[in-house]
Coordinates of C-alpha atoms and ligand atoms in Angstrom, one line a residue:
Chain A
M1 CA -108.5 13.5 53.3
V2 CA -111.4 11.3 54.6
D3 CA -114.1 12.4 57.0
F4 CA -116.9 10.3 58.4
N5 CA -119.6 12.4 60.0
H6 CA -122.2 10.4 62.1
V7 CA -122.2 7.7 59.5
T8 CA -124.4 4.6 59.9
M9 CA -124.6 1.9 57.3
V10 CA -127.4 -0.6 57.4
Y11 CA -127.4 -3.2 54.7
P12 CA -130.7 -4.1 53.0
G13 CA -131.9 -6.9 55.3
G14 CA -131.1 -5.0 58.4
N15 CA -127.5 -5.7 59.1
K16 CA -126.0 -2.6 60.8
A17 CA -122.4 -2.8 59.7
I18 CA -121.3 0.8 60.7
D19 CA -122.9 2.5 63.7
D20 CA -122.7 6.3 64.1
L21 CA -119.1 6.5 63.1
N22 CA -117.1 9.7 63.4
L23 CA -113.6 9.6 61.9
K24 CA -111.1 11.9 60.4
I25 CA -108.1 10.8 58.5
N26 CA -105.7 13.6 57.6
N27 CA -103.6 14.1 54.5
G28 CA -100.5 12.0 54.5
E29 CA -101.5 9.7 57.4
F30 CA -100.9 6.0 57.6
V31 CA -103.8 4.3 59.4
F32 CA -104.6 0.7 60.3
V33 CA -108.2 -0.4 60.7
V34 CA -108.5 -3.5 62.9
G35 CA -111.4 -5.4 64.4
A36 CA -113.0 -8.8 64.6
S37 CA -114.5 -10.5 61.5
G38 CA -117.8 -8.8 60.7
S39 CA -116.9 -5.6 62.6
G40 CA -117.4 -3.5 59.5
K41 CA -113.8 -2.9 58.3
S42 CA -114.5 -3.7 54.6
T43 CA -117.8 -1.8 54.8
L44 CA -115.8 1.3 55.9
L45 CA -113.5 1.0 52.8
K46 CA -116.5 0.5 50.5
L47 CA -118.1 3.7 52.0
I48 CA -114.9 5.6 51.1
L49 CA -115.0 4.2 47.6
K50 CA -118.7 5.1 47.3
E51 CA -119.3 1.5 46.4
L52 CA -121.9 1.8 49.1
S53 CA -123.8 4.9 50.2
P54 CA -124.4 5.4 54.0
S55 CA -127.9 5.0 55.4
E56 CA -127.2 8.1 57.5
G57 CA -124.5 10.7 57.9
R58 CA -122.0 12.1 55.5
V59 CA -118.8 10.7 54.0
T60 CA -116.4 13.3 52.6
V61 CA -113.4 12.3 50.6
M62 CA -110.8 14.7 49.3
G63 CA -113.2 17.5 49.9
N64 CA -116.1 15.9 48.0
D65 CA -119.3 15.2 49.9
L66 CA -119.9 11.7 48.4
S67 CA -123.6 12.0 48.7
T68 CA -123.6 14.8 46.2
V69 CA -121.2 13.1 43.7
K70 CA -123.0 12.1 40.5
S71 CA -122.2 8.9 38.6
K72 CA -120.3 11.1 36.1
G73 CA -118.1 12.6 38.8
L74 CA -117.4 9.4 40.7
P75 CA -114.7 8.1 38.2
L76 CA -112.8 11.3 38.6
I77 CA -112.6 10.9 42.4
R78 CA -111.7 7.2 42.1
R79 CA -108.8 8.0 39.8
Q80 CA -107.2 9.6 42.8
M81 CA -107.6 6.5 44.9
G82 CA -105.8 3.2 44.7
V83 CA -107.4 -0.1 46.0
V84 CA -105.7 -3.3 46.9
F85 CA -108.0 -6.3 47.6
Q86 CA -107.2 -9.3 49.7
D87 CA -107.9 -11.6 46.8
F88 CA -105.7 -9.5 44.4
R89 CA -108.3 -9.3 41.7
L90 CA -105.9 -9.5 38.8
L91 CA -107.1 -10.2 35.3
K92 CA -106.1 -13.8 34.6
D93 CA -106.0 -13.5 30.8
R94 CA -103.5 -10.7 30.9
T95 CA -99.8 -10.6 31.7
I96 CA -98.4 -8.8 34.7
Y97 CA -97.4 -5.9 32.5
E98 CA -100.9 -5.7 31.0
N99 CA -102.5 -5.9 34.4
V100 CA -100.6 -2.8 35.7
A101 CA -100.9 -1.0 32.3
F102 CA -104.7 -1.6 32.4
A103 CA -105.1 0.8 35.3
M104 CA -103.5 3.5 33.2
Q105 CA -105.3 2.6 30.0
V106 CA -108.7 3.0 31.5
V107 CA -107.9 6.6 32.5
E108 CA -106.5 7.1 29.0
T109 CA -102.9 7.7 29.7
P110 CA -100.7 7.9 26.5
K111 CA -99.0 4.6 25.7
R112 CA -95.5 6.0 26.0
D113 CA -96.1 7.2 29.5
I114 CA -97.7 3.9 30.4
K115 CA -94.6 2.0 29.4
I116 CA -92.3 4.1 31.5
R117 CA -94.5 4.1 34.5
V118 CA -95.3 0.3 34.4
N119 CA -91.6 -0.6 34.2
E120 CA -90.8 1.7 37.1
L121 CA -93.6 0.2 39.2
L122 CA -92.6 -3.4 38.4
S123 CA -89.0 -2.7 39.4
M124 CA -90.2 -1.0 42.6
V125 CA -92.2 -4.2 43.6
G126 CA -89.3 -6.4 42.5
L127 CA -91.1 -8.0 39.6
A128 CA -89.4 -6.5 36.6
N129 CA -88.4 -9.9 35.3
K130 CA -91.9 -11.3 35.4
E131 CA -93.7 -8.7 33.3
K132 CA -94.6 -11.4 30.7
A133 CA -95.9 -13.9 33.2
Y134 CA -99.6 -14.5 33.9
P135 CA -101.0 -14.1 37.4
D136 CA -101.5 -17.9 37.8
E137 CA -97.8 -18.3 37.3
L138 CA -97.0 -16.1 40.3
S139 CA -97.0 -16.8 44.1
G140 CA -99.5 -15.2 46.3
G141 CA -97.0 -12.6 47.5
E142 CA -96.0 -11.8 44.0
Q143 CA -99.6 -11.4 42.9
Q144 CA -100.2 -9.1 45.8
R145 CA -97.3 -7.0 44.8
V146 CA -98.7 -6.8 41.3
A147 CA -102.0 -5.7 42.8
L148 CA -100.2 -3.0 44.7
A149 CA -98.3 -1.9 41.7
R150 CA -101.6 -1.5 39.9
A151 CA -103.1 0.4 42.8
L152 CA -100.2 2.8 42.7
A153 CA -100.1 3.2 39.0
N154 CA -102.0 6.4 38.7
R155 CA -100.2 8.0 41.7
P156 CA -103.2 8.0 44.0
K157 CA -103.6 10.5 46.8
L158 CA -105.3 7.9 48.9
L159 CA -104.5 4.2 49.0
L160 CA -107.0 1.7 50.4
A161 CA -105.8 -1.8 51.2
D162 CA -108.2 -4.6 52.5
E163 CA -106.1 -7.2 54.1
P164 CA -103.2 -6.9 51.7
T165 CA -101.1 -9.4 53.7
G166 CA -104.0 -11.8 54.5
N167 CA -102.6 -14.7 52.5
L168 CA -99.0 -14.1 52.9
D169 CA -96.2 -15.4 55.0
V170 CA -94.2 -13.1 57.3
D171 CA -91.5 -12.2 54.8
N172 CA -94.0 -11.4 52.0
A173 CA -96.2 -9.5 54.5
N174 CA -93.3 -7.3 55.6
E175 CA -92.4 -6.7 51.9
I176 CA -95.8 -5.4 51.2
M177 CA -95.9 -3.2 54.3
K178 CA -92.5 -1.7 53.3
L179 CA -94.0 -0.8 49.9
L180 CA -97.0 0.8 51.5
E181 CA -94.7 2.7 53.8
R182 CA -92.7 4.0 50.9
A183 CA -95.8 5.1 49.1
N184 CA -96.9 6.9 52.3
A185 CA -93.4 8.5 52.6
R186 CA -94.0 10.0 49.1
G187 CA -97.2 11.6 50.3
T188 CA -99.9 9.1 49.7
T189 CA -102.5 8.7 52.5
V190 CA -102.7 5.0 53.3
V191 CA -105.5 3.1 55.0
V192 CA -104.9 -0.6 55.7
V193 CA -107.4 -3.1 57.0
T194 CA -105.7 -6.0 58.6
H195 CA -106.0 -8.9 61.0
N196 CA -102.2 -9.2 61.3
M197 CA -101.2 -8.2 64.8
D198 CA -97.4 -8.5 64.1
V199 CA -97.7 -6.2 61.2
V200 CA -99.6 -3.6 63.2
N201 CA -97.3 -3.8 66.1
S202 CA -94.1 -3.5 64.1
M203 CA -95.1 -0.3 62.5
R204 CA -96.3 1.9 65.3
K205 CA -98.9 3.8 63.2
R206 CA -102.4 5.1 64.1
V207 CA -104.7 2.2 64.8
I208 CA -108.5 2.4 64.6
T209 CA -110.4 -0.5 66.2
L210 CA -113.9 -1.3 65.2
S211 CA -116.3 -3.6 67.1
H212 CA -119.8 -4.3 65.7
G213 CA -119.5 -1.2 63.6
I214 CA -118.6 1.0 66.4
L215 CA -115.3 2.8 66.7
V216 CA -114.1 1.6 70.0
K217 CA -110.4 2.7 70.0
D218 CA -108.4 5.3 68.1
Q219 CA -104.7 5.2 69.1
P220 CA -101.8 7.1 67.6
E221 CA -98.8 4.8 67.4
G222 CA -101.1 2.0 68.3
Y223 CA -100.4 -1.4 69.7
I224 CA -102.8 -4.3 69.8
S225 CA -102.5 -7.2 72.0
N226 CA -105.2 -9.6 70.8
E227 CA -105.3 -11.3 67.4
F228 CA -108.6 -10.8 65.8
Chain B
M1 CA -115.1 10.0 24.0
S2 CA -111.6 10.5 23.0
F3 CA -109.9 9.1 19.9
K4 CA -107.8 6.8 22.1
A5 CA -110.8 5.5 24.0
L6 CA -112.6 4.8 20.7
G7 CA -109.6 2.8 19.5
Y8 CA -109.7 0.8 22.7
S9 CA -113.4 0.2 22.4
I10 CA -113.1 -1.0 18.8
K11 CA -110.3 -3.4 19.7
Q12 CA -112.1 -4.7 22.7
G13 CA -115.3 -5.0 20.7
F14 CA -113.6 -7.3 18.2
I15 CA -112.2 -9.3 21.1
N16 CA -115.7 -9.7 22.5
I17 CA -116.9 -11.1 19.3
K18 CA -114.0 -13.5 18.9
R19 CA -114.5 -14.7 22.5
N20 CA -118.2 -15.3 21.9
K21 CA -118.4 -16.8 18.4
M22 CA -121.6 -18.8 18.7
F23 CA -123.7 -15.9 19.9
S24 CA -122.1 -13.5 17.5
L25 CA -122.7 -15.8 14.6
A26 CA -126.3 -16.4 15.6
S27 CA -126.9 -12.7 15.8
V28 CA -125.2 -12.0 12.4
G29 CA -127.1 -14.9 10.8
T30 CA -130.5 -13.6 12.0
M31 CA -129.6 -10.1 10.8
V32 CA -128.5 -11.4 7.4
A33 CA -131.8 -13.3 7.1
C34 CA -133.8 -10.3 8.2
L35 CA -132.1 -7.7 5.9
F36 CA -132.0 -10.2 3.0
M37 CA -135.7 -10.6 3.2
L38 CA -136.2 -6.9 3.5
G39 CA -134.0 -6.4 0.5
V40 CA -135.9 -8.9 -1.6
F41 CA -139.1 -7.3 -0.5
L42 CA -137.9 -3.8 -1.3
G43 CA -136.4 -5.0 -4.6
I44 CA -139.7 -6.4 -5.6
L45 CA -141.6 -3.4 -4.4
I46 CA -139.3 -0.9 -6.1
N47 CA -139.5 -2.8 -9.4
F48 CA -143.2 -3.3 -9.1
M49 CA -143.7 0.4 -8.7
H50 CA -141.4 1.0 -11.7
I51 CA -143.4 -1.4 -13.8
L52 CA -146.7 0.1 -12.8
K53 CA -145.4 3.5 -13.6
N54 CA -144.4 2.3 -17.1
A55 CA -147.7 0.6 -17.4
E56 CA -149.6 3.7 -16.4
S57 CA -148.4 5.6 -19.4
T58 CA -149.4 2.8 -21.8
V59 CA -152.6 1.4 -20.2
T60 CA -155.5 2.3 -22.2
I61 CA -159.2 1.7 -22.1
S62 CA -161.1 0.7 -25.2
V63 CA -164.6 2.0 -25.7
F64 CA -166.8 0.2 -28.3
F65 CA -170.1 1.6 -29.7
N66 CA -173.4 0.3 -30.7
K67 CA -173.4 -0.3 -34.5
E68 CA -176.3 2.0 -35.2
L69 CA -174.5 5.1 -33.9
T70 CA -173.9 7.8 -36.4
P71 CA -170.4 9.3 -36.9
E72 CA -171.7 12.5 -35.3
Q73 CA -172.9 10.7 -32.2
I74 CA -169.5 8.9 -32.0
A75 CA -167.7 12.2 -32.3
D76 CA -169.9 13.6 -29.5
I77 CA -169.0 10.8 -27.2
G78 CA -165.3 11.3 -28.0
K79 CA -165.6 14.9 -27.1
N80 CA -167.3 14.2 -23.8
I81 CA -164.7 11.7 -22.8
K82 CA -161.9 14.1 -23.7
E83 CA -163.4 16.7 -21.4
R84 CA -163.0 14.4 -18.4
P85 CA -160.2 15.8 -16.2
E86 CA -158.6 12.3 -15.6
V87 CA -158.3 11.6 -19.3
D88 CA -155.1 12.2 -21.0
S89 CA -155.9 11.4 -24.6
V90 CA -158.6 9.9 -26.8
E91 CA -157.9 8.3 -30.1
Y92 CA -160.2 6.9 -32.7
R93 CA -159.4 3.5 -34.0
T94 CA -161.0 1.3 -36.6
A95 CA -161.6 -2.3 -35.9
E96 CA -158.8 -3.5 -38.2
E97 CA -156.2 -1.2 -36.6
A98 CA -157.3 -2.3 -33.1
W99 CA -156.9 -5.9 -33.8
K100 CA -153.5 -5.4 -35.5
M101 CA -152.2 -3.5 -32.6
F102 CA -153.6 -5.8 -30.0
S103 CA -152.2 -8.9 -31.6
E104 CA -148.8 -7.3 -32.0
E105 CA -148.6 -6.1 -28.4
Y106 CA -149.8 -9.2 -26.7
Y107 CA -148.8 -12.1 -28.9
A108 CA -145.6 -10.8 -30.2
G109 CA -143.3 -13.6 -31.2
D110 CA -146.1 -16.2 -30.6
S111 CA -147.3 -16.8 -34.1
D112 CA -149.0 -20.1 -33.3
L113 CA -151.2 -18.5 -30.7
L114 CA -152.0 -15.7 -33.2
A115 CA -152.7 -18.2 -35.9
S116 CA -155.3 -19.9 -33.8
F117 CA -157.5 -16.9 -34.0
G118 CA -157.4 -17.3 -37.8
D119 CA -159.2 -14.4 -39.5
D120 CA -161.6 -14.0 -36.7
N121 CA -161.2 -10.5 -35.3
P122 CA -162.2 -11.1 -31.7
L123 CA -162.9 -7.4 -31.3
G124 CA -165.8 -7.7 -33.7
D125 CA -166.3 -5.3 -36.5
S126 CA -166.8 -2.2 -34.4
D127 CA -164.6 0.8 -34.2
S128 CA -163.5 2.2 -30.8
Y129 CA -162.0 5.0 -28.9
L130 CA -158.7 4.4 -27.2
V131 CA -158.6 6.3 -23.9
T132 CA -155.4 7.0 -22.1
L133 CA -155.5 8.0 -18.4
K134 CA -153.4 10.5 -16.6
N135 CA -153.4 8.4 -13.5
M136 CA -154.2 4.8 -13.2
K137 CA -156.0 5.2 -9.9
D138 CA -158.9 6.9 -11.7
Q139 CA -159.4 3.9 -13.9
E140 CA -162.3 2.4 -12.0
E141 CA -164.3 5.6 -11.8
L142 CA -163.7 6.4 -15.5
T143 CA -164.8 2.8 -16.5
K144 CA -168.0 3.3 -14.6
Y145 CA -168.6 6.6 -16.3
L146 CA -167.9 5.2 -19.8
N147 CA -170.2 2.2 -19.2
N148 CA -173.1 4.6 -18.5
I149 CA -172.8 6.6 -21.7
T150 CA -175.7 5.7 -24.0
G151 CA -174.5 4.2 -27.3
V152 CA -171.5 2.5 -25.7
R153 CA -171.6 -1.2 -26.2
S154 CA -168.8 -2.3 -24.0
V155 CA -165.8 -0.9 -22.2
N156 CA -162.6 -3.0 -22.2
S157 CA -160.2 -2.1 -19.4
P158 CA -157.4 -4.1 -17.9
Q159 CA -159.0 -3.4 -14.5
S160 CA -159.3 -6.9 -13.3
T161 CA -155.7 -7.7 -13.9
M162 CA -154.6 -4.5 -12.2
E163 CA -156.9 -5.3 -9.3
S164 CA -155.5 -8.8 -8.7
I165 CA -152.0 -7.5 -9.0
N166 CA -152.7 -4.9 -6.5
K167 CA -154.3 -7.4 -4.2
L168 CA -151.3 -9.7 -4.5
N169 CA -149.0 -6.8 -3.9
G170 CA -150.9 -6.1 -0.7
I171 CA -150.7 -9.7 0.5
I172 CA -147.0 -9.9 -0.3
S173 CA -146.4 -6.6 1.5
I174 CA -148.2 -7.5 4.7
T175 CA -146.6 -10.9 4.9
S176 CA -143.2 -9.5 4.3
I177 CA -143.6 -6.7 6.7
A178 CA -144.8 -9.0 9.4
L179 CA -142.0 -11.4 8.9
I180 CA -139.4 -8.6 8.8
V181 CA -140.7 -7.1 12.0
I182 CA -140.5 -10.4 13.7
L183 CA -136.9 -10.9 12.4
F184 CA -136.0 -7.5 13.5
L185 CA -137.2 -8.2 17.0
V186 CA -135.4 -11.5 17.0
S187 CA -132.2 -9.7 15.8
I188 CA -132.4 -7.1 18.6
F189 CA -133.0 -9.9 21.1
L190 CA -130.1 -11.9 19.9
I191 CA -127.7 -9.0 19.9
S192 CA -128.8 -8.1 23.3
N193 CA -128.1 -11.7 24.5
T194 CA -124.7 -11.6 22.9
V195 CA -123.9 -8.4 24.7
V196 CA -125.2 -9.9 28.0
V197 CA -122.8 -12.8 27.6
A198 CA -119.9 -10.5 26.7
I199 CA -120.7 -8.4 29.8
S200 CA -120.8 -11.5 32.1
V201 CA -117.5 -12.8 30.7
R202 CA -116.0 -9.4 31.6
R203 CA -117.7 -8.9 35.0
E204 CA -114.5 -9.0 37.0
E205 CA -112.8 -6.7 34.6
I206 CA -115.6 -4.2 34.7
A207 CA -115.6 -4.3 38.5
I208 CA -111.9 -3.5 38.5
M209 CA -112.3 -0.8 35.9
R210 CA -114.9 0.8 38.1
Y211 CA -112.6 0.9 41.1
I212 CA -109.8 2.4 39.0
G213 CA -112.1 5.1 37.8
A214 CA -112.9 4.3 34.2
S215 CA -115.7 6.4 32.9
D216 CA -119.1 4.9 32.0
G217 CA -118.4 5.6 28.3
F218 CA -115.1 3.8 28.5
I219 CA -116.6 0.8 30.2
S220 CA -119.6 0.4 27.9
G221 CA -117.8 1.4 24.7
P222 CA -116.6 -2.1 23.8
F223 CA -120.1 -3.6 24.1
I224 CA -121.7 -0.9 22.0
V225 CA -119.0 -1.4 19.4
E226 CA -119.7 -5.1 19.5
G227 CA -123.3 -4.5 18.7
V228 CA -122.5 -2.1 15.9
I229 CA -119.9 -4.5 14.4
I230 CA -122.5 -7.4 14.4
G231 CA -125.1 -5.0 12.8
T232 CA -122.7 -3.8 10.1
I233 CA -121.6 -7.3 9.1
G234 CA -125.2 -8.4 9.3
A235 CA -126.0 -5.7 6.8
I236 CA -123.1 -5.9 4.4
I237 CA -123.5 -9.6 3.8
P238 CA -127.1 -9.4 2.6
V239 CA -126.5 -6.4 0.5
G240 CA -123.6 -8.3 -1.2
L241 CA -125.8 -11.3 -1.7
L242 CA -128.7 -9.3 -3.1
Y243 CA -126.4 -7.5 -5.5
G244 CA -125.2 -10.8 -6.9
L245 CA -128.6 -12.3 -7.1
Y246 CA -130.0 -9.2 -8.8
F247 CA -127.5 -9.4 -11.5
A248 CA -128.3 -13.0 -12.0
L249 CA -132.0 -12.2 -12.2
L250 CA -131.4 -9.4 -14.7
K251 CA -129.5 -11.8 -16.9
F252 CA -132.2 -14.4 -16.6
V253 CA -134.9 -11.9 -17.6
E254 CA -132.9 -10.7 -20.5
E255 CA -132.0 -14.1 -21.9
D256 CA -134.8 -16.4 -21.0
L257 CA -137.8 -14.2 -20.6
S258 CA -137.1 -11.9 -23.6
G259 CA -140.6 -12.5 -24.8
M260 CA -142.0 -10.8 -21.8
A261 CA -139.3 -8.2 -21.7
S262 CA -141.5 -5.5 -23.3
W263 CA -143.4 -5.0 -20.0
L264 CA -140.9 -6.7 -17.6
Q265 CA -138.6 -3.7 -17.5
L266 CA -136.5 -4.2 -14.4
M267 CA -134.5 -1.4 -12.9
S268 CA -130.8 -1.3 -13.2
P269 CA -128.9 -2.6 -10.1
N270 CA -127.5 0.9 -9.4
Q271 CA -130.9 2.4 -9.4
I272 CA -132.0 0.0 -6.8
F273 CA -129.0 -0.3 -4.6
I274 CA -128.6 3.4 -4.3
Y275 CA -131.6 3.0 -2.0
L276 CA -131.3 -0.5 -0.8
A277 CA -127.7 -0.5 0.4
P278 CA -128.0 2.6 2.7
I279 CA -131.3 1.4 4.0
C280 CA -129.8 -2.0 5.0
V281 CA -126.7 -0.5 6.5
V282 CA -128.5 2.1 8.5
L283 CA -131.0 -0.5 9.7
G284 CA -128.1 -2.9 10.6
I285 CA -126.2 -0.4 12.6
G286 CA -129.5 0.8 14.1
I287 CA -130.4 -2.7 15.3
G288 CA -126.8 -3.1 16.6
L289 CA -127.0 0.1 18.5
I290 CA -130.5 -0.5 19.9
G291 CA -129.7 -4.0 21.0
S292 CA -126.4 -3.1 22.7
I293 CA -127.2 0.3 24.2
H294 CA -130.4 -1.0 25.8
T295 CA -128.5 -4.0 27.2
V296 CA -125.5 -2.0 28.4
R297 CA -127.9 0.5 30.2
K298 CA -129.7 -2.4 31.9
H299 CA -126.7 -4.5 32.8
L300 CA -124.0 -2.0 33.5
K301 CA -126.3 0.6 35.0
V302 CA -124.7 3.5 33.2
Ligands
ATP401 N1 -123.7 -7.2 51.1 C1 -124.0 -7.4 52.3 N2 -125.3 -7.6 52.6 C2 -125.7 -7.7 53.9 N3 -124.9 -7.7 54.9 C3 -123.6 -7.6 54.7 C4 -123.1 -7.4 53.4 N4 -121.7 -7.2 53.5 C5 -121.4 -7.3 54.8 N5 -122.5 -7.5 55.5 C6 -122.5 -7.6 57.0 O1 -122.0 -6.4 57.5 C7 -121.2 -6.7 58.6 C8 -119.8 -6.1 58.4 O2 -119.2 -6.7 57.2 P1 -117.8 -6.4 56.7 O3 -117.6 -7.1 55.5 O4 -117.6 -4.9 56.7 O5 -116.9 -7.0 57.9 P2 -115.3 -7.1 58.0 O6 -114.9 -6.3 59.2 O7 -114.7 -6.7 56.7 O8 -115.1 -8.6 58.2 P3 -113.9 -9.6 57.8 O9 -112.8 -9.3 58.6 O10 -114.4 -10.9 57.9 O11 -113.6 -9.2 56.3 C9 -121.2 -8.1 58.8 O12 -122.1 -8.5 59.8 C10 -121.6 -8.7 57.5 O13 -122.4 -9.9 57.7
MG402 MG1 -113.6 -7.6 55.2

């Protein structure tokens, strides 16, 4: 699904955010990425999204060597990925329904299919009754669930989540993780960046630890003892 | 781009304009001014050419002879003139005929002015040839030639009038073109600015669209549509204005300037607008496209 081959990412200005990384994430896996602030976790996700191109090495996603993907082909790859950001990134001038529908609109899904799918997603994240509300009228946990519904709208093969529980209390965090697990159970490969020790430890999934851009630990059914 | 995406772009393009009224209005306003001036200029030019063409067929050069010339000599001169390639026809005219025709043509309906000449025939008591040209541009050359014929006393051609009209025409053209070019550039600049504002308002949305996998065409469509809408509105308004004004002008010429109407033959609105309307609309849409595509390329990096 995702393959990093001797990938180094140096930002303009000289910051080395990823340092000679080798990493393989298989189809159907659920992976946590942990590490201290500034260790390169978000950069790793951005490389998978091809928002950034590596200074050295090769990133392969779903069989595509990203260095050879042209700007025309990139949208087609991204359509198979879903992204959840820590800060939700919902459109404030659109309702919850419209926010989720938007993801399907931009890939030109027929209106009728959009309606069915959005209703299904909103029920799944427990927000069917809030479809007419605007993001500002929702709690942080609810907004995060909307963001997740949007990320799942196009049935992505790969789901990337950058601190999806960062702003949430324990209950909300567990709620989100359950939804991610369910998506994973249906075949979506999930990569979650998190600081949340409890979440990681309760799930017993593969854990990848970064430190200064270097992969320092890769544990199946990992357990972490220090809060980052 | 699919039909569905086009529908989306058009809807979002209108939303862009609604959200961004001030800039959109400024852009439309400039385009209206620009195309209105272009329309006035083209209207004048087309009519001017029309009038010149009419005049060409009627403009004649009068050739007067020295009194002592014999009828044979006069006939010879007539024959020589007739043989010139640029000459269409040569007509012999007695002094009385010439004066009658002249006074009818130029002082029609103005009997006071005519009366002031009394019985004085200002053309003198000489007969003349009336030379008609095939093409008015040969007028200067022919006049020179006629002046050099021995026995010719004077050549009377409307050259100086034509020259000053031509000169005026040139000045009007250059000024108008300069002004129009400037306004075009300002229009493009304003549309570009309008689109920049629309893009910055939608920055977040565009970023999300990119993550979701929207195509470049889908992302940039609304902004290009926005430019085209502004361009189209900016073209339709001046065409409408010009059409109304032209009707008013025609009415004015017909009713209040009927004395001049013999030479002031304006074209019918349809004759003019069959050219003017498409030119304005194509230019409007073109400006909209140039302004928006250029900006979208630069700011969305598509
Ligand atoms: N746009 C950028 N330009 C230059 N340097 C950057 C940029 N983005 C990140 N960095 C640097 O790269 C390093 C890794 O950043 P990154 O955002 O990947 O960290 P992170 O692990 O996600 O941190 P956090 O947990 O705080 O989100 C940091 O040292 C950061 O300062
Ligand atoms: Mg980060």
